[in-house]
mmCIF file of C-alpha atoms (C1' of nucleotides) in Angstrom:
data_model
loop_
_atom_site.group_PDB
_atom_site.id
_atom_site.type_symbol
_atom_site.label_atom_id
_atom_site.label_comp_id
_atom_site.label_asym_id
_atom_site.label_seq_id
_atom_site.Cartn_x
_atom_site.Cartn_y
_atom_site.Cartn_z
ATOM 1 C CA MET W 1 -52.905 26.341 -74.893
ATOM 2 C CA THR W 2 -52.866 24.622 -71.605
ATOM 3 C CA LYS W 3 -55.710 22.425 -70.825
ATOM 4 C CA PRO W 4 -57.686 22.837 -67.681
ATOM 5 C CA PHE W 5 -56.894 20.527 -64.900
ATOM 6 C CA GLY W 6 -59.027 17.778 -63.527
ATOM 7 C CA LYS W 7 -60.894 16.593 -66.499
ATOM 8 C CA SER W 8 -61.953 13.492 -64.764
ATOM 9 C CA GLY W 9 -63.229 15.778 -62.111
ATOM 10 C CA ASP W 10 -65.767 16.835 -64.677
ATOM 11 C CA VAL W 11 -66.911 13.297 -64.870
ATOM 12 C CA SER W 12 -67.234 13.159 -61.163
ATOM 13 C CA GLU W 13 -69.255 16.311 -61.260
ATOM 14 C CA LEU W 14 -71.505 14.650 -63.732
ATOM 15 C CA VAL W 15 -71.733 11.664 -61.483
ATOM 16 C CA ASN W 16 -72.497 13.912 -58.584
ATOM 17 C CA SER W 17 -75.158 15.721 -60.482
ATOM 18 C CA LEU W 18 -76.750 12.457 -61.398
ATOM 19 C CA GLY W 19 -76.850 11.492 -57.774
ATOM 20 C CA TRP W 20 -74.703 8.406 -58.086
ATOM 21 C CA LEU W 21 -72.557 9.171 -55.135
ATOM 22 C CA GLU W 22 -72.361 7.003 -52.142
ATOM 23 C CA GLU W 23 -74.376 8.243 -49.279
ATOM 24 C CA ASP W 24 -71.355 8.611 -47.029
ATOM 25 C CA GLY W 25 -69.710 10.837 -49.611
ATOM 26 C CA SER W 26 -66.650 8.650 -49.968
ATOM 27 C CA SER W 27 -66.862 8.865 -53.712
ATOM 28 C CA GLN W 28 -65.580 12.358 -53.938
ATOM 29 C CA ASP W 29 -62.916 13.437 -56.408
ATOM 30 C CA GLY W 30 -64.046 11.265 -59.222
ATOM 31 C CA GLU W 31 -64.482 8.053 -57.374
ATOM 32 C CA GLU W 32 -67.107 5.706 -58.601
ATOM 33 C CA SER W 33 -69.426 4.091 -56.214
ATOM 34 C CA PRO W 34 -69.147 0.384 -55.607
ATOM 35 C CA GLU W 35 -72.755 0.128 -56.526
ATOM 36 C CA MET W 36 -71.994 1.469 -59.957
ATOM 37 C CA ARG W 37 -69.224 -0.989 -60.459
ATOM 38 C CA GLY W 38 -70.953 -3.925 -58.993
ATOM 39 C CA ARG W 39 -74.384 -3.711 -60.409
ATOM 40 C CA HIS W 40 -73.587 -2.445 -63.831
ATOM 41 C CA GLY W 41 -70.135 -3.850 -64.316
ATOM 42 C CA MET W 42 -69.525 -0.744 -66.332
ATOM 43 C CA THR W 43 -69.275 2.762 -65.052
ATOM 44 C CA VAL W 44 -70.313 6.137 -66.283
ATOM 45 C CA GLY W 45 -67.401 6.335 -68.647
ATOM 46 C CA GLY W 46 -68.076 2.869 -69.919
ATOM 47 C CA ARG W 47 -65.092 1.472 -68.084
ATOM 48 C CA ILE W 48 -65.209 -2.212 -67.445
ATOM 49 C CA ARG W 49 -64.189 -3.178 -63.975
ATOM 50 C CA ILE W 50 -62.869 -6.580 -63.198
ATOM 51 C CA CYS W 51 -63.826 -7.407 -59.682
ATOM 52 C CA THR W 52 -61.009 -8.912 -57.722
ATOM 53 C CA GLU W 53 -61.216 -7.865 -54.179
ATOM 54 C CA LEU W 54 -63.340 -4.852 -54.767
ATOM 55 C CA GLY W 55 -65.670 -4.040 -52.030
ATOM 56 C CA SER W 56 -68.906 -4.400 -53.861
ATOM 57 C CA GLU W 57 -71.856 -6.014 -52.322
ATOM 58 C CA ASP W 58 -72.018 -8.261 -55.328
ATOM 59 C CA MET W 59 -68.656 -9.615 -54.452
ATOM 60 C CA GLU W 60 -69.945 -10.546 -51.088
ATOM 61 C CA GLU W 61 -72.881 -12.216 -52.650
ATOM 62 C CA GLU W 62 -70.680 -14.009 -55.126
ATOM 63 C CA GLU W 63 -68.576 -15.434 -52.384
ATOM 64 C CA GLU W 64 -71.594 -16.723 -50.672
ATOM 65 C CA GLU W 65 -72.793 -18.251 -53.888
ATOM 66 C CA ASP W 66 -69.462 -19.936 -54.378
ATOM 67 C CA GLU W 67 -69.665 -21.468 -50.979
ATOM 68 C CA GLU W 68 -73.072 -22.785 -51.804
ATOM 69 C CA GLU W 69 -71.797 -24.263 -55.035
ATOM 70 C CA GLU W 70 -69.382 -26.411 -53.137
ATOM 71 C CA ILE W 71 -72.362 -28.406 -52.150
ATOM 72 C CA GLY W 72 -73.217 -29.929 -55.479
ATOM 73 C CA PRO W 73 -76.482 -29.584 -57.293
ATOM 74 C CA ASN W 74 -77.557 -33.001 -56.097
ATOM 75 C CA GLY W 75 -76.571 -32.339 -52.568
ATOM 76 C CA GLU W 76 -73.180 -34.084 -52.697
ATOM 77 C CA LYS W 77 -70.209 -32.152 -51.417
ATOM 78 C CA GLY W 78 -67.836 -30.868 -54.068
ATOM 79 C CA PRO W 79 -64.060 -30.540 -53.694
ATOM 80 C CA LYS W 80 -63.158 -28.126 -50.992
ATOM 81 C CA ARG W 81 -61.521 -24.939 -52.094
ATOM 82 C CA ARG W 82 -57.850 -24.849 -51.233
ATOM 83 C CA GLY W 83 -55.842 -22.025 -49.836
ATOM 84 C CA PRO W 84 -56.697 -19.465 -47.266
ATOM 85 C CA LYS W 85 -60.300 -18.723 -47.029
ATOM 86 C CA LYS W 86 -61.195 -15.363 -48.440
ATOM 87 C CA LYS W 87 -62.209 -12.854 -45.910
ATOM 88 C CA LYS W 88 -65.760 -11.796 -46.151
ATOM 89 C CA MET W 89 -66.386 -8.324 -47.448
ATOM 90 C CA THR W 90 -68.234 -6.944 -44.547
ATOM 91 C CA LYS W 91 -69.660 -3.493 -44.716
ATOM 92 C CA ALA W 92 -66.895 -2.166 -42.508
ATOM 93 C CA ARG W 93 -64.276 -3.813 -44.688
ATOM 94 C CA GLN W 94 -65.797 -2.361 -47.791
ATOM 95 C CA GLU W 95 -65.665 1.060 -46.278
ATOM 96 C CA ARG W 96 -62.060 0.646 -45.253
ATOM 97 C CA PHE W 97 -61.183 -0.562 -48.712
ATOM 98 C CA ARG W 98 -62.981 2.331 -50.268
ATOM 99 C CA ALA W 99 -61.322 4.875 -48.018
ATOM 100 C CA ARG W 100 -57.957 3.358 -48.783
ATOM 101 C CA ARG W 101 -58.644 3.552 -52.485
ATOM 102 C CA VAL W 102 -59.672 7.192 -52.266
ATOM 103 C CA LYS W 103 -56.511 8.007 -50.372
ATOM 104 C CA ALA W 104 -54.399 6.114 -52.852
ATOM 105 C CA ASN W 105 -55.999 7.978 -55.715
ATOM 106 C CA ALA W 106 -55.239 11.294 -54.075
ATOM 107 C CA ARG W 107 -51.654 10.270 -53.522
ATOM 108 C CA GLU W 108 -51.321 9.115 -57.080
ATOM 109 C CA ARG W 109 -52.732 12.377 -58.335
ATOM 110 C CA SER W 110 -50.332 14.451 -56.298
ATOM 111 C CA ARG W 111 -47.481 12.223 -57.360
ATOM 112 C CA MET W 112 -48.311 12.826 -60.982
ATOM 113 C CA HIS W 113 -48.687 16.538 -60.332
ATOM 114 C CA GLY W 114 -45.206 16.544 -58.853
ATOM 115 C CA LEU W 115 -43.923 14.790 -61.905
ATOM 116 C CA ASN W 116 -45.622 17.299 -64.144
ATOM 117 C CA ASP W 117 -44.213 20.198 -62.145
ATOM 118 C CA ALA W 118 -40.751 18.795 -62.618
ATOM 119 C CA LEU W 119 -41.438 18.444 -66.296
ATOM 120 C CA ASP W 120 -42.602 22.036 -66.426
ATOM 121 C CA ASN W 121 -39.385 23.150 -64.810
ATOM 122 C CA LEU W 122 -37.514 21.202 -67.399
ATOM 123 C CA ARG W 123 -39.509 22.861 -70.165
ATOM 124 C CA ARG W 124 -38.443 26.232 -68.880
ATOM 125 C CA VAL W 125 -34.785 25.551 -69.455
ATOM 126 C CA MET W 126 -35.251 24.157 -72.925
ATOM 127 C CA PRO W 127 -34.032 26.189 -75.875
ATOM 128 C CA CYS W 128 -37.562 26.955 -76.904
ATOM 129 C CA TYR W 129 -39.886 27.601 -74.050
ATOM 130 C CA SER W 130 -43.288 29.070 -74.512
ATOM 131 C CA LYS W 131 -46.161 29.294 -72.144
ATOM 132 C CA THR W 132 -48.603 29.122 -74.970
ATOM 133 C CA GLN W 133 -46.998 26.409 -77.016
ATOM 134 C CA LYS W 134 -46.097 23.748 -74.542
ATOM 135 C CA LEU W 135 -43.871 20.901 -75.572
ATOM 136 C CA SER W 136 -45.405 17.551 -74.935
ATOM 137 C CA LYS W 137 -43.921 15.388 -72.227
ATOM 138 C CA ILE W 138 -42.139 13.080 -74.564
ATOM 139 C CA GLU W 139 -40.839 15.906 -76.714
ATOM 140 C CA THR W 140 -39.568 17.719 -73.638
ATOM 141 C CA LEU W 141 -37.595 14.694 -72.591
ATOM 142 C CA ARG W 142 -36.251 14.140 -76.070
ATOM 143 C CA LEU W 143 -35.217 17.737 -76.437
ATOM 144 C CA ALA W 144 -33.576 17.694 -73.013
ATOM 145 C CA ARG W 145 -31.638 14.623 -73.977
ATOM 146 C CA ASN W 146 -30.564 16.207 -77.236
ATOM 147 C CA TYR W 147 -29.692 19.470 -75.603
ATOM 148 C CA ILE W 148 -27.414 17.887 -73.066
ATOM 149 C CA TRP W 149 -25.937 15.758 -75.763
ATOM 150 C CA ALA W 150 -25.343 18.720 -78.067
ATOM 151 C CA LEU W 151 -23.749 20.803 -75.346
ATOM 152 C CA SER W 152 -21.493 17.968 -74.344
ATOM 153 C CA GLU W 153 -20.447 17.625 -77.969
ATOM 154 C CA VAL W 154 -19.571 21.290 -77.991
ATOM 155 C CA LEU W 155 -17.363 20.730 -75.005
ATOM 156 C CA GLU W 156 -15.771 17.527 -76.099
ATOM 157 C CA SER W 157 -15.130 18.144 -79.742
ATOM 158 C CA GLY W 158 -14.965 21.877 -79.741
ATOM 159 C CA GLN W 159 -17.761 21.911 -82.242
ATOM 160 C CA SER W 160 -19.300 25.314 -82.560
ATOM 161 C CA PRO W 161 -22.765 25.740 -81.149
ATOM 162 C CA GLU W 162 -23.369 27.937 -84.111
ATOM 163 C CA SER W 163 -22.894 25.080 -86.472
ATOM 164 C CA HIS W 164 -25.574 23.309 -88.368
ATOM 165 C CA GLY W 165 -24.630 20.146 -86.558
ATOM 166 C CA PHE W 166 -25.614 21.640 -83.235
ATOM 167 C CA VAL W 167 -29.106 22.312 -84.444
ATOM 168 C CA GLU W 168 -29.291 18.909 -86.009
ATOM 169 C CA MET W 169 -28.358 17.305 -82.732
ATOM 170 C CA LEU W 170 -30.987 19.328 -80.961
ATOM 171 C CA CYS W 171 -33.662 18.173 -83.349
ATOM 172 C CA LYS W 172 -32.701 14.556 -83.613
ATOM 173 C CA GLY W 173 -35.708 12.373 -83.084
ATOM 174 C CA LEU W 174 -38.055 15.263 -82.481
ATOM 175 C CA SER W 175 -41.326 15.590 -84.245
ATOM 176 C CA GLN W 176 -41.643 17.965 -87.160
ATOM 177 C CA PRO W 177 -43.491 20.661 -85.233
ATOM 178 C CA THR W 178 -41.018 20.587 -82.382
ATOM 179 C CA SER W 179 -38.109 20.644 -84.792
ATOM 180 C CA ASN W 180 -39.587 23.649 -86.482
ATOM 181 C CA LEU W 181 -40.106 25.310 -83.156
ATOM 182 C CA VAL W 182 -36.530 24.731 -82.098
ATOM 183 C CA ALA W 183 -35.174 25.774 -85.452
ATOM 184 C CA GLY W 184 -37.316 28.862 -85.351
ATOM 185 C CA CYS W 185 -36.103 29.809 -81.915
ATOM 186 C CA LEU W 186 -32.498 29.289 -82.867
ATOM 187 C CA GLN W 187 -32.824 31.234 -86.015
ATOM 188 C CA LEU W 188 -34.697 34.159 -84.548
ATOM 189 C CA GLY W 189 -32.611 34.523 -81.461
ATOM 190 C CA PRO W 190 -34.243 36.331 -78.564
ATOM 191 C CA SER W 191 -37.727 36.574 -79.861
ATOM 192 C CA PRO W 192 -40.478 38.279 -77.924
ATOM 193 C CA MET W 193 -41.366 34.817 -76.714
ATOM 194 C CA MET W 194 -37.979 34.471 -75.144
ATOM 195 C CA LEU W 195 -38.149 37.883 -73.652
ATOM 196 C CA ASN W 196 -41.397 36.918 -72.107
ATOM 197 C CA LYS W 197 -39.722 33.909 -70.709
ATOM 198 C CA LEU W 198 -37.150 36.011 -68.999
ATOM 199 C CA GLU W 199 -39.739 38.341 -67.645
ATOM 200 C CA ASP W 200 -41.761 35.445 -66.408
ATOM 201 C CA LYS W 201 -38.832 34.294 -64.401
ATOM 202 C CA CYS W 202 -37.264 37.396 -63.032
ATOM 203 C CA GLY W 203 -39.747 40.101 -63.588
ATOM 204 C CA PRO W 204 -39.507 42.886 -66.112
ATOM 205 C CA GLY W 205 -36.280 44.723 -66.246
ATOM 206 C CA VAL W 206 -34.346 42.247 -64.190
ATOM 207 C CA GLY W 207 -31.317 40.922 -65.967
ATOM 208 C CA GLY W 208 -31.777 38.871 -69.075
ATOM 209 C CA VAL W 209 -31.670 40.012 -72.587
ATOM 210 C CA GLY W 210 -33.872 42.970 -72.045
ATOM 211 C CA GLY W 211 -32.739 43.537 -68.522
ATOM 212 C CA GLN W 212 -30.837 46.330 -66.956
ATOM 213 C CA THR W 213 -27.452 44.826 -67.401
ATOM 214 C CA GLY W 214 -27.897 44.918 -71.105
ATOM 215 C CA HIS W 215 -25.519 42.072 -71.616
ATOM 216 C CA PRO W 216 -27.023 39.230 -73.526
ATOM 217 C CA LEU W 217 -25.474 36.701 -71.256
ATOM 218 C CA SER W 218 -26.166 38.219 -67.929
ATOM 219 C CA TYR W 219 -28.611 35.859 -66.427
ATOM 220 C CA PRO W 220 -31.363 36.744 -64.111
ATOM 221 C CA SER W 221 -31.010 36.248 -60.423
ATOM 222 C CA PRO W 222 -31.095 32.794 -58.906
ATOM 223 C CA GLY W 223 -34.122 30.641 -58.700
ATOM 224 C CA LEU W 224 -34.133 28.333 -61.551
ATOM 225 C CA PRO W 225 -30.798 27.472 -63.023
ATOM 226 C CA SER W 226 -29.385 30.149 -65.204
ATOM 227 C CA PRO W 227 -31.341 29.771 -68.372
ATOM 228 C CA PRO W 228 -29.402 28.139 -71.106
ATOM 229 C CA TYR W 229 -31.049 30.188 -73.743
ATOM 230 C CA GLY W 230 -28.260 32.684 -73.421
ATOM 231 C CA SER W 231 -26.526 30.478 -75.900
ATOM 232 C CA LEU W 232 -29.270 31.225 -78.315
ATOM 233 C CA GLU W 233 -28.656 34.908 -78.226
ATOM 234 C CA ALA W 234 -28.586 36.566 -81.605
ATOM 235 C CA SER W 235 -24.868 37.123 -81.661
ATOM 236 C CA HIS W 236 -24.430 33.372 -81.518
ATOM 237 C CA LEU W 237 -27.192 32.089 -83.569
ATOM 238 C CA LEU W 238 -28.203 34.551 -86.143
ATOM 239 C CA HIS W 239 -25.151 33.787 -88.135
ATOM 240 C CA MET W 240 -25.079 30.077 -87.952
ATOM 241 C CA LYS W 241 -22.851 28.661 -90.559
ATOM 242 C CA GLY W 242 -24.794 26.755 -93.079
ATOM 243 C CA PHE W 243 -28.015 27.325 -91.289
ATOM 244 C CA LYS W 244 -30.428 28.443 -93.918
ATOM 245 C CA GLY W 245 -34.006 29.338 -93.534
ATOM 246 C CA PRO W 246 -36.516 26.926 -92.141
ATOM 247 C CA VAL W 247 -34.188 24.020 -92.452
ATOM 248 C CA TYR W 248 -36.660 21.556 -91.169
ATOM 249 C CA ASP W 249 -39.082 22.090 -93.905
ATOM 250 C CA ASN W 250 -36.645 19.972 -95.798
ATOM 251 C CA PRO W 251 -34.973 17.739 -93.337
ATOM 252 C CA SER W 252 -32.040 15.611 -94.200
ATOM 253 C CA PRO W 253 -32.697 11.919 -94.305
ATOM 254 C CA ASN W 254 -31.205 11.321 -90.915
ATOM 255 C CA GLU W 255 -32.372 14.285 -89.030
ATOM 256 C CA CYS W 256 -35.633 15.683 -88.009
ATOM 257 C CA SER W 257 -37.715 13.323 -89.994
ATOM 258 C CA SER W 258 -41.409 13.644 -89.659
ATOM 259 C CA GLY W 259 -43.185 11.960 -86.866
ATOM 260 C CA THR W 260 -41.461 10.922 -83.709
ATOM 261 C CA PRO W 261 -39.068 8.191 -84.629
ATOM 262 C CA PRO W 262 -37.833 5.954 -81.888
ATOM 263 C CA TYR W 263 -34.580 6.671 -80.231
ATOM 264 C CA ASP W 264 -32.074 5.303 -82.662
ATOM 265 C CA GLY W 265 -29.161 4.027 -80.742
ATOM 266 C CA PRO W 266 -27.074 5.245 -77.900
ATOM 267 C CA LEU W 267 -26.007 8.805 -77.894
ATOM 268 C CA THR W 268 -22.939 10.218 -76.358
ATOM 269 C CA PRO W 269 -23.518 10.221 -72.643
ATOM 270 C CA PRO W 270 -25.362 13.365 -71.671
ATOM 271 C CA LEU W 271 -22.291 14.906 -70.217
ATOM 272 C CA SER W 272 -18.998 13.165 -70.267
ATOM 273 C CA ILE W 273 -17.446 13.792 -66.947
ATOM 274 C CA SER W 274 -13.895 13.482 -68.008
ATOM 275 C CA GLY W 275 -10.779 15.303 -67.125
ATOM 276 C CA ASN W 276 -10.873 16.958 -70.471
ATOM 277 C CA PHE W 277 -13.600 19.269 -69.421
ATOM 278 C CA ALA W 278 -11.710 20.535 -66.494
ATOM 279 C CA LEU W 279 -8.576 20.991 -68.531
ATOM 280 C CA LYS W 280 -10.373 22.939 -71.160
ATOM 281 C CA GLN W 281 -12.000 24.924 -68.484
ATOM 282 C CA GLU W 282 -8.780 25.873 -66.840
ATOM 283 C CA ALA W 283 -7.807 27.922 -69.824
ATOM 284 C CA SER W 284 -9.872 30.760 -68.436
ATOM 285 C CA PRO W 285 -10.756 29.953 -64.876
ATOM 286 C CA HIS W 286 -11.472 33.483 -63.854
ATOM 287 C CA GLU W 287 -13.676 34.298 -66.721
ATOM 288 C CA SER W 288 -16.886 35.848 -65.620
ATOM 289 C CA GLU W 289 -19.977 35.374 -67.674
ATOM 290 C CA ARG W 290 -20.540 39.055 -67.681
ATOM 291 C CA ASN W 291 -17.255 39.515 -69.401
ATOM 292 C CA TYR W 292 -17.789 36.587 -71.635
ATOM 293 C CA THR W 293 -16.573 36.822 -75.147
ATOM 294 C CA PRO W 294 -17.162 34.011 -77.578
ATOM 295 C CA HIS W 295 -13.460 33.475 -78.032
ATOM 296 C CA SER W 296 -11.835 33.620 -74.658
ATOM 297 C CA GLY W 297 -14.581 32.089 -72.590
ATOM 298 C CA HIS W 298 -15.866 29.595 -75.027
ATOM 299 C CA HIS W 299 -15.452 26.440 -73.024
ATOM 300 C CA ALA W 300 -16.176 27.969 -69.696
ATOM 301 C CA HIS W 301 -19.352 29.367 -71.063
ATOM 302 C CA TYR W 302 -20.706 26.214 -72.547
ATOM 303 C CA LEU W 303 -19.449 24.064 -69.784
ATOM 304 C CA SER W 304 -21.434 26.097 -67.337
ATOM 305 C CA LYS W 305 -24.492 25.833 -69.508
ATOM 306 C CA ALA W 306 -24.127 22.132 -69.888
ATOM 307 C CA MET W 307 -23.652 21.710 -66.197
ATOM 308 C CA HIS W 308 -26.609 23.875 -65.368
ATOM 309 C CA LEU W 309 -28.845 21.796 -67.477
ATOM 310 C CA PHE W 310 -27.230 18.610 -66.350
ATOM 311 C CA ILE W 311 -27.706 19.428 -62.721
ATOM 312 C CA PHE W 312 -31.150 20.739 -63.276
ATOM 313 C CA VAL W 313 -32.294 17.635 -65.013
ATOM 314 C CA PHE W 314 -30.863 15.531 -62.288
ATOM 315 C CA ASN W 315 -32.278 17.781 -59.655
ATOM 316 C CA ILE W 316 -35.612 16.504 -60.705
ATOM 317 C CA TYR W 317 -34.582 13.125 -59.515
ATOM 318 C CA PHE W 318 -32.371 14.211 -56.695
ATOM 319 C CA ASP W 319 -32.221 10.843 -55.016
ATOM 320 C CA ASN W 320 -30.814 9.356 -58.161
ATOM 321 C CA VAL W 321 -28.277 12.132 -58.386
ATOM 322 C CA LEU W 322 -26.918 11.380 -54.987
ATOM 323 C CA SER W 323 -26.443 7.721 -55.676
ATOM 324 C CA PHE W 324 -24.982 8.626 -59.025
ATOM 325 C CA LEU W 325 -22.453 11.019 -57.545
ATOM 326 C CA TYR W 326 -21.365 8.772 -54.763
ATOM 327 C CA SER W 327 -21.090 5.732 -56.909
ATOM 328 C CA SER W 328 -17.811 6.427 -58.635
ATOM 329 C CA GLN W 329 -15.032 8.819 -59.389
ATOM 330 C CA HIS W 330 -17.681 11.248 -60.523
ATOM 331 C CA ILE W 331 -17.743 12.807 -57.121
ATOM 332 C CA PHE W 332 -14.171 13.948 -57.538
ATOM 333 C CA LEU W 333 -14.811 15.344 -60.963
ATOM 334 C CA PHE W 334 -18.036 16.883 -59.848
ATOM 335 C CA HIS W 335 -16.244 18.826 -57.163
ATOM 336 C CA ARG W 336 -13.507 19.800 -59.510
ATOM 337 C CA LEU W 337 -16.017 21.099 -61.966
ATOM 338 C CA LEU W 338 -17.768 22.883 -59.183
ATOM 339 C CA GLY W 339 -14.601 24.669 -58.235
ATOM 340 C CA LEU W 340 -13.905 25.701 -61.768
ATOM 341 C CA LEU W 341 -17.413 26.825 -62.357
ATOM 342 C CA SER W 342 -17.386 28.819 -59.175
ATOM 343 C CA ASN W 343 -14.581 30.813 -60.652
ATOM 344 C CA THR W 344 -16.712 31.675 -63.587
ATOM 345 C CA GLY W 345 -19.338 33.055 -61.278
ATOM 346 C CA SER W 346 -21.958 31.211 -63.200
ATOM 347 C CA CYS W 347 -23.045 28.343 -61.075
ATOM 348 C CA THR W 348 -25.496 29.697 -58.598
ATOM 349 C CA VAL W 349 -27.602 26.629 -58.648
ATOM 350 C CA PHE W 350 -24.557 24.514 -58.390
ATOM 351 C CA LYS W 351 -23.625 26.146 -55.139
ATOM 352 C CA LEU W 352 -27.099 25.769 -53.803
ATOM 353 C CA PHE W 353 -26.801 22.131 -54.526
ATOM 354 C CA ILE W 354 -23.818 21.640 -52.334
ATOM 355 C "C1'" DT Z 6 -63.111 11.988 -87.741
ATOM 356 C "C1'" DA Z 7 -58.797 9.817 -86.497
ATOM 357 C "C1'" DG Z 8 -54.883 10.327 -83.866
ATOM 358 C "C1'" DG Z 9 -52.054 12.501 -80.316
ATOM 359 C "C1'" DC Z 10 -51.768 13.937 -75.778
ATOM 360 C "C1'" DC Z 11 -53.313 14.192 -71.297
ATOM 361 C "C1'" DA Z 12 -55.383 13.374 -66.455
ATOM 362 C "C1'" DT Z 13 -57.243 10.156 -63.741
ATOM 363 C "C1'" DC Z 14 -58.525 5.718 -61.756
ATOM 364 C "C1'" DT Z 15 -57.190 1.249 -60.736
ATOM 365 C "C1'" DG Z 16 -54.918 -3.151 -59.391
ATOM 366 C "C1'" DG Z 17 -50.526 -5.248 -58.875
ATOM 367 C "C1'" DT Z 18 -45.963 -5.399 -56.896
ATOM 368 C "C1'" DC Z 19 -42.408 -4.200 -53.893
ATOM 369 C "C1'" DC Z 20 -40.811 -2.267 -49.743
ATOM 370 C "C1'" DT Z 21 -40.908 -0.510 -44.951
ATOM 371 C "C1'" DA M 25 -51.098 -2.223 -43.167
ATOM 372 C "C1'" DG M 26 -49.936 1.285 -45.917
ATOM 373 C "C1'" DG M 27 -47.108 4.012 -49.130
ATOM 374 C "C1'" DA M 28 -44.529 4.462 -53.573
ATOM 375 C "C1'" DC M 29 -44.259 3.229 -58.050
ATOM 376 C "C1'" DC M 30 -45.813 1.312 -62.284
ATOM 377 C "C1'" DA M 31 -48.554 0.080 -66.293
ATOM 378 C "C1'" DG M 32 -53.048 -0.577 -68.376
ATOM 379 C "C1'" DA M 33 -57.472 1.310 -69.346
ATOM 380 C "C1'" DT M 34 -60.502 4.977 -70.290
ATOM 381 C "C1'" DG M 35 -62.587 9.273 -71.690
ATOM 382 C "C1'" DG M 36 -61.951 14.230 -72.746
ATOM 383 C "C1'" DC M 37 -59.849 17.799 -75.450
ATOM 384 C "C1'" DC M 38 -57.596 19.479 -79.436
ATOM 385 C "C1'" DT M 39 -55.876 19.633 -84.087
ATOM 386 C "C1'" DA M 40 -54.895 18.294 -88.838
#
DNA sequence: TAGGCCATCTGGTCCT
DNA sequence: AGGACCAGATGGCCTA
């Protein structure tokens, strides 16, 4: 249920159709003409514009009026205005201002599109991804936070990802519908929706749950990070201990309450980069995901998933990642993890990173 | 119909 | 001067 893009563009079309565009055409892509702002003070959408340095002709007139006011009503000279004298809004200046504004709007739009693309990529690696039922921005971020948190808990405390607690962590602070969605995905395992997801990414018959390899944990070829939803495969999640029915129809007081409660206190850091991880990992350094069994490759498996998501999330803000990595001992641990993960053959994206 | 979510425009601020 | 980023404002769409 994705909404069409450029809704404001519709407004501009309306404006265009009403013939309110500037003659030079500088009001394209939803821009409102200075005339509209100046003369009416309110635009098509009813927006009130506060004129500061806007290039309206009225502004120019206002300035001139102000200058006249300095000569008092009875002819006496009033106090001179202090500070630098305002530049006059000449026609040329107005046009430059307008052109600058149009360019800035375009940049801002593309910036936001970039942000949305990144968010879309993030949605794709969430436990419940659906083209038709998109998570909202805020819910995507919350779920990502929870997911990283939950996976790191699995690594640190050895908690089973099949436990009720794992699901609870995933749903913490999420709205009721999102909680239900997540719970539904976890309970149902690889639903048709998830199969679609795999096919969307790697094409039909390529890897994935329904792919040629047949193994539930054989991920599709590179591109996006290996999808973490392998951990949601039926063999893991259908038999969750203590996970009964639509749990979130009846949420516990602390978890998954209705609405979108504010973030209630600091969580465990998304992924604790501590020596422990590496040590746990070393138990089966040569484990391949294809040969993964829940017992022998437990930590390697979930470590790789956590790292995939971790890196992917940070990939969105790559600049921040770099400063983050070079800022402390993390760089050492990062490389150590990289080496270990390489042995598992499950860190394609990781390698691309380096 | 109210509320949630979203895209867009805009002005301000900071930085190069 | 101009670009990046941010937050506020606004209207449109959708759903309960």
